[in-house]
XYZ file of C-alpha atoms in Angstrom:
763
model
C -0.012 -0.008 0.028
C 2.865 2.406 0.980
C 4.523 1.552 -2.374
C 1.383 2.516 -4.319
C 1.135 5.794 -2.395
C 4.753 6.484 -3.078
C 4.274 6.092 -6.806
C 1.258 8.221 -6.890
C 3.312 10.888 -5.083
C 6.160 10.502 -7.464
C 3.880 10.833 -10.581
C 2.042 13.741 -9.118
C 5.234 15.699 -8.137
C 6.812 14.872 -11.415
C 3.869 16.417 -13.201
C 4.119 19.521 -11.103
C 7.841 19.866 -11.803
C 7.358 19.403 -15.446
C 4.550 21.861 -15.650
C 6.665 24.398 -13.632
C 9.506 23.787 -16.115
C 7.399 24.420 -19.123
C 5.922 27.455 -17.584
C 9.300 28.934 -16.744
C 10.664 28.236 -20.070
C 7.685 29.816 -21.798
C 7.798 32.924 -19.530
C 11.573 33.024 -19.761
C 11.665 34.217 -16.200
C 13.457 32.901 -13.194
C 11.327 30.742 -10.729
C 11.616 31.625 -7.140
C 11.260 28.678 -4.720
C 8.159 28.985 -2.585
C 6.829 27.101 0.326
C 3.537 25.280 -0.502
C 0.381 26.487 1.225
C -0.915 23.846 3.687
C -4.699 23.982 4.090
C -6.388 22.990 7.258
C -8.023 19.487 7.053
C -11.840 19.369 6.443
C -12.326 17.418 9.706
C -10.725 20.134 11.854
C -14.095 21.236 13.227
C -15.546 17.740 13.741
C -12.346 16.179 15.098
C -12.854 14.672 18.598
C -9.418 15.919 19.510
C -8.992 19.513 20.633
C -7.185 21.663 18.042
C -6.165 25.381 17.930
C -4.849 27.698 15.206
C -2.521 30.291 16.655
C -0.779 33.522 15.406
C 2.773 32.785 16.581
C 3.912 36.449 16.584
C 1.506 37.660 19.259
C -0.110 34.443 20.441
C -3.705 35.262 19.335
C -6.010 32.260 18.872
C -7.263 32.336 15.437
C -9.557 29.300 15.526
C -10.606 26.482 17.862
C -12.594 23.349 16.879
C -15.608 21.999 18.736
C -13.523 19.578 20.848
C -11.360 22.489 22.048
C -14.493 24.472 22.935
C -15.881 21.473 24.936
C -12.575 20.928 26.694
C -11.864 24.542 27.739
C -15.481 25.777 28.155
C -15.122 28.795 25.782
C -17.256 29.338 22.633
C -15.702 29.774 19.247
C -16.295 33.643 19.363
C -14.728 33.746 22.912
C -11.676 31.815 21.750
C -11.058 34.360 19.027
C -10.823 37.144 21.574
C -8.179 35.235 23.671
C -4.457 35.015 23.485
C -2.225 32.016 24.413
C -1.327 33.947 27.656
C -4.979 33.849 28.695
C -4.667 30.056 28.764
C -1.091 29.317 29.627
C -0.235 30.120 33.292
C 3.599 30.529 32.582
C 5.202 33.826 32.431
C 4.856 35.933 29.218
C 8.612 35.705 28.536
C 8.416 31.832 28.748
C 5.278 31.765 26.531
C 7.058 33.890 23.856
C 10.115 31.594 23.871
C 7.817 28.570 23.476
C 5.917 30.270 20.622
C 9.153 30.951 18.930
C 10.379 27.424 19.368
C 7.124 26.019 17.809
C 7.130 28.678 14.977
C 10.765 27.872 14.010
C 10.163 24.105 14.408
C 12.705 23.748 17.147
C 10.180 22.070 19.388
C 6.786 20.395 18.825
C 5.795 18.883 22.076
C 4.985 20.890 25.196
C 3.453 20.282 28.698
C 1.606 23.373 29.954
C -0.590 24.444 32.830
C -3.664 25.820 31.135
C -6.690 27.680 32.705
C -10.122 26.548 31.648
C -13.104 28.851 31.544
C -14.343 27.719 35.015
C -11.077 28.842 36.556
C -9.516 25.480 37.194
C -5.940 24.815 36.173
C -5.305 21.606 34.149
C -2.091 20.104 32.824
C -2.310 19.597 28.971
C -0.089 18.011 26.417
C 0.314 20.363 23.389
C 1.760 19.267 19.996
C 2.377 22.262 17.687
C 3.633 22.616 14.013
C 4.204 25.700 11.844
C 1.988 25.760 8.796
C 1.432 28.256 5.907
C -2.083 29.473 5.786
C -3.159 32.486 3.602
C 0.639 33.049 2.855
C 1.301 33.515 6.630
C 2.956 31.199 9.082
C 0.558 29.839 11.687
C 0.850 27.432 14.455
C -1.393 24.254 14.275
C -1.699 22.829 17.849
C -3.263 19.541 19.122
C -4.372 19.640 22.829
C -4.824 16.646 25.158
C -5.615 16.902 28.878
C -2.867 15.043 30.866
C -4.948 13.235 33.532
C -2.098 11.036 34.607
C 0.326 13.854 35.226
C 1.289 14.619 38.826
C 3.168 17.890 39.243
C 6.462 17.911 40.831
C 7.269 14.114 40.593
C 10.540 12.797 39.171
C 8.724 10.251 36.939
C 6.836 13.097 35.287
C 10.068 15.026 34.665
C 11.767 11.942 33.225
C 8.764 11.067 31.095
C 8.452 14.657 29.816
C 12.117 14.816 29.062
C 12.208 11.586 27.166
C 9.077 12.417 25.205
C 10.460 15.850 24.360
C 13.810 14.285 23.189
C 11.859 11.825 21.055
C 9.685 14.501 19.479
C 12.749 16.890 19.147
C 14.566 14.047 17.287
C 11.682 13.458 14.914
C 11.397 17.316 14.453
C 14.978 17.495 13.422
C 14.515 14.662 10.996
C 11.569 16.512 9.488
C 13.625 19.713 9.217
C 16.357 17.645 7.413
C 13.625 16.335 5.049
C 12.349 19.906 4.532
C 15.880 20.841 3.808
C 16.385 18.150 1.251
C 13.094 19.079 -0.260
C 14.153 22.678 -0.801
C 17.470 21.467 -2.062
C 15.739 19.177 -4.504
C 13.408 21.965 -5.720
C 16.385 24.370 -6.055
C 18.297 21.726 -7.956
C 15.268 21.025 -10.233
C 15.098 24.669 -10.996
C 18.722 25.099 -11.442
C 19.162 22.033 -13.445
C 16.789 22.635 -16.254
C 18.871 20.886 -18.725
C 16.995 17.665 -18.911
C 13.714 16.103 -17.844
C 15.412 12.887 -16.908
C 17.529 14.591 -14.261
C 14.374 16.463 -12.868
C 12.394 13.229 -12.695
C 15.220 11.598 -10.876
C 15.384 14.396 -8.368
C 11.489 14.244 -7.981
C 11.661 10.476 -7.516
C 14.224 10.837 -4.722
C 12.218 13.626 -3.169
C 8.977 11.409 -3.385
C 10.578 8.652 -1.473
C 11.828 10.903 1.190
C 8.395 12.326 1.411
C 6.813 8.981 2.009
C 9.326 8.491 4.893
C 8.349 11.847 6.278
C 4.711 10.886 6.000
C 5.511 7.812 7.919
C 7.067 9.738 10.684
C 4.075 12.138 10.821
C 1.844 9.078 11.032
C 4.038 7.796 13.950
C 3.832 11.140 15.612
C -0.023 11.238 15.187
C -0.184 7.758 16.621
C 1.753 8.909 19.689
C -0.660 11.895 20.065
C -3.780 9.719 19.707
C -2.408 7.205 22.202
C -1.601 9.894 24.692
C -5.246 10.877 24.733
C -6.976 9.378 27.760
C -10.347 9.127 25.961
C -11.064 5.926 23.924
C -11.078 6.506 20.204
C -12.406 4.092 17.698
C -12.269 4.310 13.898
C -14.693 2.188 11.989
C -14.855 1.424 8.303
C -18.157 1.702 6.363
C -18.585 -2.074 6.443
C -18.671 -1.873 10.363
C -15.191 -3.432 11.019
C -12.826 -1.490 13.244
C -9.835 0.120 11.383
C -7.969 1.541 14.299
C -8.209 2.522 18.008
C -5.982 4.096 20.536
C -4.375 2.616 23.652
C -7.130 3.740 25.979
C -9.668 1.835 23.764
C -7.406 -1.300 23.797
C -7.198 -1.213 27.552
C -11.087 -0.917 27.954
C -11.721 -3.819 25.506
C -8.998 -5.884 27.166
C -6.917 -6.832 24.118
C -4.065 -5.355 22.046
C -4.973 -2.792 19.413
C -3.595 -5.171 16.740
C -6.125 -7.747 17.647
C -9.090 -5.285 17.636
C -8.521 -4.107 14.088
C -10.763 -5.916 11.655
C -13.236 -7.078 14.315
C -16.869 -6.099 14.416
C -18.742 -4.799 17.421
C -20.400 -8.169 17.999
C -16.919 -9.902 18.031
C -15.724 -7.433 20.730
C -18.811 -6.877 22.906
C -20.651 -10.198 22.166
C -24.370 -10.375 21.873
C -25.007 -7.782 24.609
C -28.603 -6.409 24.787
C -27.476 -3.307 26.798
C -29.632 -0.364 25.593
C -26.736 2.021 25.515
C -24.451 -0.320 23.588
C -27.280 -1.100 21.120
C -27.710 2.659 20.415
C -24.031 3.917 20.628
C -21.967 0.937 19.454
C -24.063 -1.388 17.318
C -26.016 1.342 15.480
C -24.738 3.553 12.743
C -24.761 7.246 11.995
C -25.652 8.963 8.753
C -23.391 11.454 6.953
C -24.781 14.458 8.638
C -25.684 12.946 12.027
C -23.878 12.848 15.339
C -24.696 10.476 18.177
C -24.114 11.685 21.821
C -25.013 9.513 24.872
C -24.041 9.061 28.430
C -24.579 6.140 30.716
C -23.178 2.960 32.288
C -21.465 0.408 30.090
C -19.962 -2.963 30.990
C -16.650 -3.836 29.172
C -15.977 -7.282 27.958
C -14.159 -8.097 31.327
C -17.432 -7.382 33.204
C -16.301 -4.056 34.821
C -18.823 -1.192 34.794
C -17.869 2.275 33.539
C -19.838 5.479 33.315
C -19.022 7.010 29.888
C -19.687 9.993 27.715
C -19.891 8.751 24.212
C -19.757 10.633 20.852
C -20.102 8.979 17.433
C -19.743 10.954 14.114
C -19.149 10.242 10.510
C -15.803 10.775 8.764
C -16.245 12.505 5.409
C -13.476 13.328 2.941
C -13.246 16.536 0.858
C -15.348 15.019 -1.967
C -18.088 14.197 0.374
C -17.394 10.472 0.306
C -17.878 8.703 3.598
C -14.765 7.007 4.989
C -16.485 5.522 8.015
C -17.072 6.783 11.605
C -15.177 7.748 14.723
C -16.276 7.251 18.225
C -14.844 8.914 21.305
C -15.694 7.597 24.767
C -14.678 9.528 27.911
C -14.655 7.659 31.250
C -16.472 9.897 33.810
C -17.006 7.191 36.420
C -14.844 8.871 38.990
C -16.299 12.308 38.212
C -19.847 10.923 38.686
C -18.747 9.332 41.978
C -17.318 12.621 43.061
C -20.406 14.383 42.049
C -22.498 11.872 43.964
C -20.263 12.402 47.060
C -20.637 16.109 46.782
C -24.454 15.853 46.411
C -24.593 13.488 49.399
C -22.628 15.923 51.516
C -24.822 18.812 50.431
C -28.187 17.186 50.599
C -28.014 14.125 52.912
C -27.362 13.623 56.602
C -24.186 11.438 57.029
C -25.491 9.798 60.177
C -28.973 8.707 59.357
C -28.550 8.795 55.559
C -31.819 10.767 55.358
C -32.181 13.965 53.424
C -31.174 17.149 55.329
C -32.910 20.468 55.606
C -31.763 21.822 52.256
C -32.958 18.774 50.410
C -36.257 18.719 52.401
C -36.902 22.316 51.401
C -36.221 21.463 47.706
C -38.565 18.440 47.841
C -41.253 20.541 49.597
C -41.139 23.101 46.818
C -41.926 20.262 44.315
C -44.715 18.815 46.408
C -46.325 22.225 46.902
C -46.308 22.913 43.164
C -47.845 19.466 42.382
C -50.539 19.779 45.061
C -51.437 23.329 43.777
C -52.015 21.910 40.385
C -53.937 18.885 41.594
C -55.843 20.864 44.151
C -54.876 18.527 47.024
C -53.894 18.850 50.562
C -50.711 17.535 52.205
C -49.441 17.618 55.761
C -46.050 18.395 57.269
C -45.121 16.850 60.668
C -42.004 17.560 62.643
C -40.942 15.040 65.324
C -38.582 16.081 68.084
C -37.123 13.637 70.562
C -37.890 14.507 74.194
C -34.959 14.824 76.559
C -32.494 13.841 73.860
C -29.759 16.037 75.403
C -30.299 13.972 78.642
C -29.722 10.766 76.572
C -26.406 12.113 75.284
C -25.379 13.133 78.832
C -26.412 9.941 80.503
C -25.478 7.259 77.889
C -22.963 8.998 75.830
C -23.016 10.476 72.233
C -22.596 7.125 70.608
C -25.789 5.853 72.137
C -27.441 9.143 71.165
C -26.318 8.728 67.575
C -27.609 5.180 67.474
C -30.902 6.385 68.799
C -31.070 8.970 65.909
C -30.297 6.212 63.367
C -33.112 4.143 64.847
C -35.553 7.068 64.722
C -34.649 7.616 61.030
C -35.181 4.056 60.176
C -38.594 3.891 61.951
C -39.776 6.917 60.055
C -38.510 5.964 56.669
C -39.766 2.401 57.010
C -43.285 3.486 58.092
C -44.236 6.114 55.620
C -46.244 5.463 52.572
C -44.995 5.593 48.987
C -44.895 9.202 47.784
C -44.338 10.512 51.237
C -40.896 11.781 52.434
C -38.756 12.094 55.601
C -35.678 14.067 56.432
C -33.557 14.960 59.392
C -33.767 18.697 60.002
C -31.356 19.211 62.921
C -29.880 17.354 65.872
C -33.084 15.473 67.073
C -35.695 16.914 64.738
C -37.153 14.919 61.933
C -39.714 16.036 59.317
C -42.252 13.874 57.409
C -44.231 15.141 54.382
C -47.518 13.235 53.933
C -48.718 13.782 50.418
C -51.840 13.232 48.303
C -54.389 13.485 51.119
C -57.202 14.365 48.773
C -59.091 17.606 48.097
C -61.457 17.553 51.193
C -59.795 19.417 54.102
C -61.564 17.571 56.932
C -60.881 14.141 55.501
C -57.215 15.182 54.750
C -56.694 16.326 58.302
C -58.252 13.087 59.747
C -56.078 10.835 57.484
C -52.943 12.880 58.310
C -53.650 12.771 62.095
C -54.067 8.993 61.941
C -50.870 8.463 60.117
C -49.010 10.917 62.384
C -50.330 9.029 65.520
C -49.018 5.685 63.968
C -45.616 7.201 63.435
C -45.604 8.639 66.902
C -46.471 5.321 68.391
C -43.737 3.723 66.284
C -41.078 6.161 67.637
C -42.130 5.523 71.231
C -41.535 1.807 71.145
C -38.660 0.566 73.377
C -35.285 0.313 71.677
C -32.314 -1.873 72.739
C -29.122 0.013 71.823
C -25.794 -1.517 72.796
C -27.381 -3.474 75.601
C -29.269 -0.349 76.908
C -33.069 -0.434 77.140
C -34.221 2.999 76.001
C -37.916 4.029 75.678
C -37.771 7.166 73.637
C -40.497 9.811 73.561
C -41.168 12.331 70.899
C -43.256 15.468 70.542
C -44.790 16.208 67.270
C -46.105 19.341 65.579
C -48.169 19.290 62.347
C -49.657 21.692 59.912
C -52.195 20.847 57.103
C -51.121 22.401 53.833
C -53.751 23.355 51.209
C -53.399 24.108 47.504
C -52.938 27.798 48.252
C -49.767 27.323 50.350
C -47.853 30.208 51.924
C -44.596 28.815 50.704
C -42.052 26.136 51.890
C -40.341 28.248 54.493
C -43.596 29.476 56.054
C -45.153 26.032 56.263
C -42.049 24.529 57.878
C -41.977 27.355 60.361
C -45.660 26.739 61.286
C -45.043 22.997 61.824
C -41.958 23.917 63.931
C -44.272 26.194 66.039
C -46.652 23.375 66.478
C -43.859 21.119 67.560
C -42.517 23.527 70.204
C -46.097 24.116 71.463
C -46.444 20.332 71.885
C -43.124 20.073 73.838
C -44.337 22.803 76.169
C -47.468 20.661 76.973
C -45.317 17.780 78.121
C -43.502 14.662 76.836
C -45.086 12.723 73.952
C -47.591 15.371 72.774
C -48.980 15.769 69.336
C -50.263 19.326 68.299
C -51.575 20.857 65.192
C -50.686 24.345 64.194
C -53.225 27.198 64.880
C -52.817 30.891 64.629
C -52.686 31.486 68.386
C -49.435 29.559 68.654
C -47.473 32.638 67.668
C -48.674 34.383 70.787
C -47.755 31.285 72.847
C -44.216 31.240 71.390
C -43.777 34.906 72.275
C -44.858 34.132 75.825
C -42.404 31.110 75.875
C -39.537 33.434 74.927
C -40.612 36.019 77.469
C -40.354 33.324 80.153
C -37.013 32.095 78.978
C -35.665 35.690 78.950
C -37.118 36.185 82.477
C -35.327 33.075 83.727
C -32.013 34.063 82.336
C -32.322 37.602 83.818
C -33.375 36.059 87.208
C -30.218 33.908 87.265
C -28.089 36.913 86.639
C -29.884 39.362 89.039
C -31.130 37.340 91.985
C -34.652 37.157 90.617
C -35.675 33.872 92.272
C -37.356 33.475 95.670
C -37.560 30.472 97.956
C -40.906 29.600 99.607
C -41.384 27.002 102.415
C -44.332 24.787 103.090
C -44.479 22.819 106.449
C -44.350 19.088 106.544
C -46.163 17.757 109.699
C -44.168 14.719 110.798
C -45.356 13.131 114.120
C -42.799 12.641 116.830
C -40.000 14.162 114.658
C -37.745 16.794 116.286
C -37.155 20.172 114.644
C -38.942 22.027 111.878
C -39.767 20.260 108.594
C -40.470 22.111 105.328
C -40.393 21.553 101.569
C -38.434 24.181 99.612
C -40.516 25.582 96.746
C -39.257 27.930 94.003
C -40.817 31.024 92.757
C -39.886 33.543 90.120
C -40.120 37.239 90.845
C -41.126 38.546 87.483
C -40.570 42.283 86.978
C -44.145 42.725 85.486
C -46.167 39.739 86.676
C -44.820 39.559 90.284
C -44.340 36.278 92.055
C -44.836 33.389 89.516
C -45.260 29.798 90.465
C -43.237 26.929 88.986
C -46.039 25.781 86.740
C -45.411 28.868 84.534
C -41.657 28.305 84.017
C -40.373 24.861 84.940
C -41.287 23.319 81.553
C -39.421 26.125 79.759
C -36.485 25.723 82.229
C -36.385 21.962 81.510
C -36.607 22.413 77.761
C -33.818 25.025 77.637
C -31.542 23.369 80.130
C -31.810 26.373 82.543
C -33.084 23.841 85.204
C -29.442 22.853 85.918
C -28.081 26.326 87.080
C -31.440 27.035 88.665
C -31.445 23.754 90.580
C -27.764 24.410 91.632
C -28.922 27.866 92.988
C -31.784 26.302 95.063
C -29.492 23.658 96.581
C -26.857 26.330 97.479
C -29.470 28.605 99.176
C -31.086 25.568 100.919
C -27.729 24.452 102.327
C -27.063 28.072 103.588
C -30.425 28.051 105.451
C -29.692 24.600 106.961
C -26.283 25.886 108.236
C -27.903 28.935 109.812
C -30.821 27.049 111.356
C -29.668 23.929 113.275
C -33.377 22.782 113.965
C -34.314 22.969 110.297
C -35.075 20.123 108.030
C -35.559 20.756 104.291
C -36.855 18.759 101.297
C -35.529 20.113 97.933
C -36.750 19.066 94.491
C -34.035 17.927 92.007
C -34.681 17.477 88.250
C -33.723 14.285 86.503
C -31.323 16.222 84.208
C -29.643 17.812 87.260
C -29.510 14.553 89.198
C -27.848 12.480 86.477
C -25.068 14.979 85.889
C -21.732 13.329 86.283
C -20.510 15.923 88.798
C -23.786 16.206 90.856
C -22.522 14.008 93.753
C -19.221 15.898 93.828
C -20.993 19.243 94.018
C -23.169 17.964 96.883
C -20.174 16.889 98.813
C -18.610 20.370 98.194
C -21.759 22.068 99.580
C -21.695 19.883 102.715
C -18.013 20.702 103.325
C -18.639 24.345 102.760
C -21.758 24.908 104.865
C -21.088 22.287 107.684
C -24.446 20.894 108.779
C -25.880 17.424 109.526
C -26.635 15.885 106.058
C -29.639 13.897 107.562
C -31.506 17.306 107.731
C -31.455 17.506 103.863
C -33.847 15.388 101.732
C -33.653 15.317 97.938
C -36.921 14.820 96.158
C -37.015 13.406 92.610
C -39.884 12.267 90.348
C -40.485 8.726 89.128
C -39.089 9.516 85.710
C -35.738 8.980 87.324
C -36.530 5.253 87.461
C -36.431 4.808 83.647
C -33.988 7.532 82.660
C -30.951 5.311 83.222
C -31.463 2.626 85.832
C -27.828 1.747 86.348
C -26.538 5.293 86.559
C -29.446 6.416 88.820
C -28.836 3.554 91.149
C -25.165 4.418 91.424
C -25.900 8.065 91.989
C -28.437 7.307 94.776
C -26.002 5.046 96.561
C -23.309 7.758 96.432
C -25.752 10.312 97.827
C -26.799 7.946 100.696
C -23.163 7.432 101.403
C -23.109 11.213 102.165
C -26.006 10.635 104.651
C -28.453 12.800 102.578
C -32.045 11.426 102.633
C -33.837 10.520 99.441
C -37.520 10.839 98.441
C -39.663 10.000 95.395
C -42.051 12.969 94.843
C -45.619 12.786 93.197
C -45.548 8.925 93.697
C -48.268 7.085 91.609
C -48.539 9.595 88.771
C -45.521 8.113 86.693
C -44.140 4.711 86.180
C -44.188 3.346 89.740
C -42.124 0.178 89.009
C -41.876 -1.931 92.173
C -38.590 -3.577 90.976
C -37.032 -0.060 91.112
C -38.427 0.727 94.567
C -37.002 -2.483 95.880
C -33.461 -1.628 94.721
C -33.359 2.105 95.316
C -31.978 3.170 98.738
C -35.004 5.414 99.436
C -36.074 6.957 102.734
C -39.436 8.398 101.701
C -42.435 8.306 99.332
C -44.645 11.262 98.774
C -48.160 10.298 97.604
C -49.434 12.730 94.919
C -52.282 15.051 95.975
C -54.542 13.727 93.122
C -54.912 10.467 95.079
C -55.346 12.192 98.487
C -58.190 14.400 97.150
C -60.404 11.327 96.998
C -59.858 9.854 100.419
C -61.578 8.630 102.446
C -64.728 8.650 100.259
C -63.461 7.572 96.940
C -62.997 3.809 97.047
C -60.581 3.682 94.199
C -58.282 6.417 95.694
C -58.690 4.926 99.155
C -57.583 1.465 97.951
C -54.609 2.790 96.021
C -53.375 4.859 98.957
C -53.746 1.919 101.254
C -51.750 -0.176 98.905
C -48.888 2.412 98.540
C -48.723 2.810 102.323
C -48.585 -0.897 102.970
C -46.069 -1.506 100.244
C -43.875 1.357 101.527
C -43.923 0.219 105.056
C -43.023 -3.321 103.959
C -39.929 -1.883 102.254
C -38.984 0.198 105.226
C -39.921 3.484 103.537
C -41.880 6.294 105.317
C -44.884 8.029 103.686
C -45.747 11.737 103.294
C -49.172 12.619 101.836
C -49.379 15.837 99.806
C -52.391 18.055 99.280
C -54.084 17.483 102.661
C -56.903 20.027 102.872
C -59.585 18.544 105.392
C -59.498 17.304 108.950
C -61.240 14.135 107.626
C -58.385 13.438 105.343
C -55.883 14.025 108.069
C -57.595 11.659 110.526
C -57.897 8.839 107.797
C -54.257 9.175 106.732
C -52.967 9.039 110.295
C -55.123 6.011 110.970
C -53.461 4.271 108.017
C -50.027 4.898 109.476
C -48.999 7.808 107.346
C -45.883 9.403 108.969
C -46.032 12.882 107.272
C -48.681 15.293 106.093
C -48.455 18.353 103.881
C -51.123 20.706 102.566
C -53.198 23.843 102.815
C -54.907 22.390 105.923
C -51.746 23.240 107.834
C -50.284 26.168 105.774
C -49.865 27.361 102.281
C -46.353 27.969 100.954
C -44.863 31.140 102.512
C -41.657 33.077 101.809
C -38.684 31.657 103.695
C -38.394 34.745 105.754
C -41.791 34.046 107.173
C -40.594 31.032 108.994
C -36.978 31.912 109.363
C -37.069 35.348 110.989
C -33.710 36.745 111.927
C-alpha cells in the first residue's frame, strides 16, 4: 500500500515539476522557490481531538474546533478574543520563547498548565507545528488533557524529558527532510537541462516524502495514544480500522487484535440499551450521536461513559467510516454523587437534610397546587435527647437517631418523604391526602399518631433499654400554600407548642401559637435575667411529721417577674427543663437551701431535684462540696425526685443514689403514683421516703379507688421500710384517715400554704 502511495506521489510531483519547467521556459523568467500553502483538514471542526490555530507572533488564537471548545469551556467567538497567555499560566517571557520554538520548528511537544473557563488549572499536552495559511506562518496545535500527570514528581520529569527528546529528534529529521526538499526543488530549477535529471530528483524527493509521512503518522499515533479518551475508527462495513491505547485497555486486548473485528466480536451479543444505540447502530453522513450512561466492558467491569459518534467524510463528500470517542466519567460521577450526598443528605442517618427537604417540599407544593390537593407536614422532636447524650454518651445518642430515622422511613407511605432537620428533629411530608380538608386532616392525624407510636417503642441500643419519647407538631397544607419556609415554620411552632405541653404530645398548628411562642420566649428571657440578678425566691411549706424533732419544710421555687410579680413553677419549669436552664437554677436552690440549713440547726428541708440535674456526672461531687462548705448534719437534707428518674438510666441512677446515701443525705420520690411506679426499682433504690401525689389524696376517704390505692402504697412502702408523706391534705377528715393508716407525714393547705422563707426563718 505504501509503495502505491509513493508511486502516486512520485507521478504527481513529477507532473508539477514538469509543468513548472514548461511555464518557466515559456515565460523566460526565473522561478523563485516557494513554500507550498498547507490547508487545514476538513475534519478540523468535527475532530474529537482539541485543536487550535494560533498566530505565533502575538499568540492570538485564530480558531478552535468544537472539541477544544468543549474541553476549555469557551465558545468559538470567545476563543477568537483570547491569546495564548489567557490560557497558559507560565510567564509571558516563557510563553514567547515557546511560541518562537514552535514557529521555528525547534520544538513540537509541550506540557503546559492551562486555565479553563471555570477557573480551574489543568495540565495539558500540546503538539504544535508551523503551517502556511493564507501566505502566513501559523501554528497548528493539538491539545490533550494530561490526567495521569502529577506535578513535581521525578517520573513526570523523566517522562516529559524523554518524550520531548523523541519528538525533538523527529522534528530534526523533518527539518532535514524539508531541507532536502528545498534542495531538490532548487536543484530541479537550477538543473533545467533535462527532464530525466528532474524526474530523478523528483523520485528521490517522493521517497523521502513517504518516509516523512511515515514519521508524521507515527507522531500522530503517539498523540492519539496519549489521549486518555477511548477513540475508535470504523470502516463503512462496520469493522474497526484503528483505536488508541485507552480503547485497547477498555476492550482488554491489544489494538492489533481489535483491528478488523466487528462490534459483535468485541462486545458479544449484549442487549444493553446504550451499547445497542451507541456501538451497534450507525450514523448517517450528517448525524452525530451523543450518549451518556453505564457500560460494561468485555471483562465485566462497569464504567460511566460520555460517548460521541460521528461520520468521517472526505473533501469530496465520500464517507470513509465513523469515529467514536468515549470519555470515562466514572470517578467524576462518583465525586459528584459524594458532593451531592454531603450537600443534601445527613451522613449519620442517611436521610435527606434540611436543604434537600426544602427542595422536595417546593416540588410537592407545586404538584398539590396543580392537583388541588392537601398535604401535611409533621415535625418530630425527641424528648430529653440532650439527657440521653449526657447519660448514655453520644454514641448511644447517635444510635438512637439512626433508629428514629429508620422507623420513620420504614413506616411512611409511597410518595411521602422524611428528612432530618437538625440534631433530634425529623420532618415527614404526607402527600396526596385528597381535596377535602376535613378528611385530609383526619387521614394525616391518623398517620402521624401511627408514626408517633412507632417512635415511642422501646429500643435496645448497645445493651441499653431506652424507651424514647417524641413530641410532634403538624400543619395541614392546602393548595394555596404560603410557601415552603412558612409551612415549615408553622410545623416547627406546633412542635414547640407540643413540647411545652409535656412529653409525647402531638399538636396541630393554629394561629394562636405565635402568641404562645412569644410568651415562651418571654419566660425564657425572664429566667436568664433572674439567674443573673437574683430574681428567684424560695418559699417554704410545712411538713407535719409526728414525733419528729425540729421544723420540717419543703423548699418551693418562685420567680419574681418584673411585670407579673411572684410566679409559680407551673409557669416556668417546663421552659427551664426544655432550655437546660433547670441545671443552674437547681444548683442555686441547693446552694440557698444548704445555707439556710447551716444557719438554722433545727431546720429540716426537702429540695426538689430534676432528672437532668440529678444525672449530671459531677452532681454528687457538687453535693459533697456544699456539705464541706456549709457544715450541717446531712440527715437534715432530703432530695426529692420524680418517678421518671427510674427509667432514665437505671444503672446510673442507682449508682448516684447510693453515692448520695453514702453522704447521709435522705432520698425521696415525689408525686408517687403519677408516673411509672415500677416496684422492682423501689426495691433496689435506697429510698427513705415516698410522697403520695395530691390527686390521690383528694379522693380519700370517700372515693374507694383512691382509698384502696393509697392503702396499697402505704402498705407497700412500710413493707420496704420507707416512710410515707401525703401531699395536698386539705380537710381534717383526710388528716384523720391518713394518720389511721399509719402515714408518717402530712403536707397541705390544711396546715399552711407556701410562705416566703423569711416568714418562718425570721432573723
